[in-house]
Tab-separated table of C-alpha atoms in Angstrom:
chain	number	residue	atom	x	y	z
O	13	MET	CA	10.602	71.042	-115.794
O	14	HIS	CA	9.992	68.535	-113.061
O	15	ASP	CA	11.944	65.287	-113.311
O	16	ASN	CA	9.951	63.669	-110.472
O	17	HIS	CA	13.116	63.117	-108.486
O	18	GLU	CA	15.975	65.088	-107.033
O	19	PRO	CA	19.407	64.935	-108.681
O	20	GLY	CA	21.646	62.538	-106.834
O	21	ASP	CA	18.808	60.706	-105.064
O	22	GLY	CA	20.102	57.388	-106.388
O	23	ARG	CA	17.497	57.008	-109.113
O	24	PRO	CA	18.658	57.195	-112.722
O	25	GLY	CA	17.763	60.281	-114.685
O	26	ASP	CA	18.916	62.629	-117.361
O	27	GLY	CA	21.362	64.391	-115.056
O	28	GLU	CA	23.307	61.250	-114.243
O	29	PRO	CA	25.908	59.777	-116.584
O	30	GLY	CA	24.676	56.529	-118.049
O	31	GLY	CA	21.284	56.953	-116.348
O	32	ARG	CA	18.071	56.099	-118.149
O	33	GLU	CA	15.112	58.358	-117.774
O	34	PRO	CA	11.518	57.182	-118.185
O	35	GLU	CA	10.235	57.202	-121.779
O	36	ASN	CA	7.608	59.874	-121.087
O	37	LEU	CA	10.247	62.150	-119.610
O	38	ARG	CA	12.422	61.661	-122.702
O	39	LEU	CA	9.467	62.841	-124.776
O	40	VAL	CA	9.094	65.927	-122.567
O	41	HIS	CA	12.785	66.664	-123.044
O	42	LEU	CA	12.465	66.237	-126.811
O	43	LEU	CA	9.565	68.681	-126.827
O	44	ARG	CA	11.673	71.095	-124.789
O	45	ALA	CA	14.555	70.712	-127.266
O	46	VAL	CA	12.233	71.513	-130.168
O	47	THR	CA	10.882	74.599	-128.410
O	48	VAL	CA	14.397	75.783	-127.539
O	49	GLU	CA	15.525	75.327	-131.145
O	50	PHE	CA	12.424	77.126	-132.418
O	51	GLY	CA	13.089	79.961	-129.973
O	52	LEU	CA	16.671	80.242	-131.222
O	53	ARG	CA	15.394	80.451	-134.804
O	54	GLN	CA	12.920	83.168	-133.780
O	55	THR	CA	15.753	85.097	-132.134
O	56	GLU	CA	17.895	84.724	-135.264
O	57	PHE	CA	15.000	85.945	-137.441
O	58	ALA	CA	14.492	88.924	-135.121
O	59	ALA	CA	18.180	89.864	-135.188
O	60	ARG	CA	18.400	89.610	-138.986
O	61	ASN	CA	15.386	91.869	-139.377
O	62	GLY	CA	16.092	94.523	-136.758
O	63	MET	CA	13.408	93.241	-134.405
O	64	HIS	CA	13.163	92.285	-130.753
O	65	PRO	CA	12.308	88.602	-130.078
O	66	THR	CA	9.025	89.794	-128.524
O	67	ASP	CA	8.174	91.398	-131.880
O	68	VAL	CA	8.434	87.997	-133.557
O	69	ARG	CA	6.202	86.427	-130.907
O	70	ALA	CA	3.737	89.272	-131.474
O	71	LEU	CA	3.655	88.579	-135.216
O	72	ILE	CA	3.045	84.892	-134.519
O	73	CYS	CA	0.181	85.780	-132.150
O	74	LEU	CA	-1.366	88.060	-134.763
O	75	LEU	CA	-1.053	85.445	-137.506
O	76	ASP	CA	-2.588	82.827	-135.203
O	77	ALA	CA	-5.489	85.193	-134.453
O	78	ALA	CA	-6.050	85.758	-138.183
O	79	ARG	CA	-6.089	81.981	-138.825
O	80	ALA	CA	-8.625	81.562	-136.005
O	81	ALA	CA	-10.719	84.495	-137.320
O	82	GLU	CA	-10.253	86.293	-133.979
O	83	PRO	CA	-10.233	90.096	-133.933
O	84	ALA	CA	-6.579	91.031	-133.406
O	85	THR	CA	-6.730	93.896	-130.943
O	86	ALA	CA	-4.018	95.389	-128.774
O	87	GLY	CA	-5.778	93.848	-125.769
O	88	LEU	CA	-5.667	90.354	-127.272
O	89	LEU	CA	-2.006	90.786	-128.182
O	90	GLY	CA	-1.069	92.043	-124.722
O	91	ALA	CA	-2.887	89.151	-123.053
O	92	ARG	CA	-1.219	86.565	-125.301
O	93	LEU	CA	2.223	88.048	-124.733
O	94	GLY	CA	1.729	88.746	-121.028
O	95	LEU	CA	2.458	92.458	-121.499
O	96	ASN	CA	0.907	95.507	-119.887
O	97	SER	CA	-0.661	98.247	-121.991
O	98	ALA	CA	2.531	100.293	-122.327
O	99	GLY	CA	4.580	97.249	-123.343
O	100	THR	CA	1.962	96.199	-125.873
O	101	THR	CA	1.870	99.681	-127.389
O	102	ALA	CA	5.681	99.692	-127.652
O	103	VAL	CA	5.649	96.368	-129.535
O	104	ILE	CA	2.895	97.534	-131.897
O	105	ASP	CA	4.685	100.853	-132.502
O	106	ARG	CA	7.947	99.042	-133.356
O	107	LEU	CA	6.189	96.643	-135.717
O	108	GLU	CA	4.306	99.494	-137.351
O	109	ARG	CA	7.522	101.522	-137.847
O	110	LEU	CA	9.119	98.488	-139.491
O	111	GLY	CA	6.108	98.126	-141.812
O	112	HIS	CA	5.174	94.697	-140.436
O	113	VAL	CA	1.840	95.647	-138.848
O	114	ALA	CA	-0.893	98.141	-139.649
O	115	ARG	CA	-3.549	99.546	-137.358
O	116	VAL	CA	-6.903	99.438	-139.136
O	117	ARG	CA	-10.419	100.381	-138.078
O	118	ASP	CA	-12.777	97.490	-137.511
O	119	GLU	CA	-15.358	97.467	-140.325
O	120	HIS	CA	-18.085	96.376	-137.886
O	121	ASP	CA	-17.196	98.676	-135.004
O	122	ARG	CA	-15.453	101.829	-136.211
O	123	ARG	CA	-14.408	102.645	-132.637
O	124	ARG	CA	-12.206	99.551	-132.454
O	125	ILE	CA	-8.697	99.358	-133.907
O	126	LEU	CA	-7.505	96.015	-135.237
O	127	LEU	CA	-3.964	94.907	-136.001
O	128	ARG	CA	-3.132	93.427	-139.376
O	129	VAL	CA	0.133	91.737	-140.348
O	130	GLU	CA	1.266	93.257	-143.622
O	131	PRO	CA	1.906	91.029	-146.672
O	132	ALA	CA	5.593	92.013	-146.763
O	133	ALA	CA	6.036	90.708	-143.209
O	134	ILE	CA	4.333	87.450	-144.158
O	135	ARG	CA	6.695	87.077	-147.144
O	136	LEU	CA	9.703	87.811	-144.927
O	137	GLY	CA	8.586	85.121	-142.475
O	138	ARG	CA	7.988	82.604	-145.256
O	139	GLU	CA	11.449	83.225	-146.705
O	140	PHE	CA	13.079	82.477	-143.357
O	141	PHE	CA	10.783	79.862	-141.803
O	142	GLY	CA	9.454	78.281	-145.019
O	143	PRO	CA	12.234	75.682	-145.378
O	144	LEU	CA	11.803	74.663	-141.735
O	145	ILE	CA	8.037	74.368	-142.118
O	146	ASP	CA	8.500	72.393	-145.338
O	147	GLY	CA	10.821	70.010	-143.478
O	148	VAL	CA	8.260	69.484	-140.719
O	149	LEU	CA	5.540	68.909	-143.324
O	150	GLU	CA	7.729	66.252	-144.968
O	151	VAL	CA	8.115	64.529	-141.605
O	152	LEU	CA	4.349	64.651	-141.064
O	153	ASP	CA	3.756	63.256	-144.558
O	154	SER	CA	5.674	60.149	-143.465
O	155	PHE	CA	3.100	59.562	-140.700
O	156	ASP	CA	-0.194	57.823	-141.356
O	157	PRO	CA	-3.422	59.648	-140.405
O	158	ALA	CA	-3.705	57.826	-137.058
O	159	GLU	CA	-0.144	58.808	-136.120
O	160	ARG	CA	-0.801	62.437	-137.082
O	161	ASP	CA	-3.943	62.361	-134.950
O	162	THR	CA	-1.887	61.095	-132.000
O	163	VAL	CA	0.664	63.880	-132.489
O	164	ARG	CA	-2.173	66.425	-132.742
O	165	ARG	CA	-3.804	65.135	-129.541
O	166	PHE	CA	-0.481	65.242	-127.693
O	167	LEU	CA	0.394	68.765	-128.813
O	168	THR	CA	-3.139	70.060	-128.172
O	169	ALA	CA	-3.218	68.584	-124.673
O	170	THR	CA	0.316	69.805	-123.930
O	171	HIS	CA	-0.590	73.303	-125.100
O	172	ALA	CA	-3.647	73.206	-122.822
O	173	VAL	CA	-1.430	72.311	-119.845
O	174	PHE	CA	0.870	75.269	-120.493
O	175	ALA	CA	-2.006	77.650	-121.260
O	176	SER	CA	-3.849	76.724	-118.062
O	177	GLU	CA	-0.886	77.304	-115.747
O	178	PRO	CA	-0.719	80.857	-114.407
O	179	ARG	CA	2.315	82.793	-115.570
O	180	PRO	CA	4.809	83.724	-112.871
């Protein structure tokens, strides 16, 4: 994250005791804190269920594709996770062995294999993440429609910034 100044340059910031950072930067840091906490929860879920953290990200990608009515192929998954073909196959194989994902033939193009998250994996995710999601939904219920629209615009635009930046 860029703080728009160097530590110790005499301007107040988050790295200086008693310093005040600009409001927008505080919001960026709050977003970062939420993503770190979410990542820790994903890691905890993975560990409890004998998975690698990348496996959890793969399941999220596949569920997102299903919600968007996108064909969930190995190629799509690899691109979303930033993995090469061998890495993508390893993730799919692990998830398949655990019973979380099935490879199924595309009904419209029998040559193509699609990935489907199994109902048991969805239930497992709901058991773990459901209370957190319910808590977030309660928070959102306390916002009026205009506030929710502002949050949606912010998160959509922020996601676009991250998605447009090339990965290292």
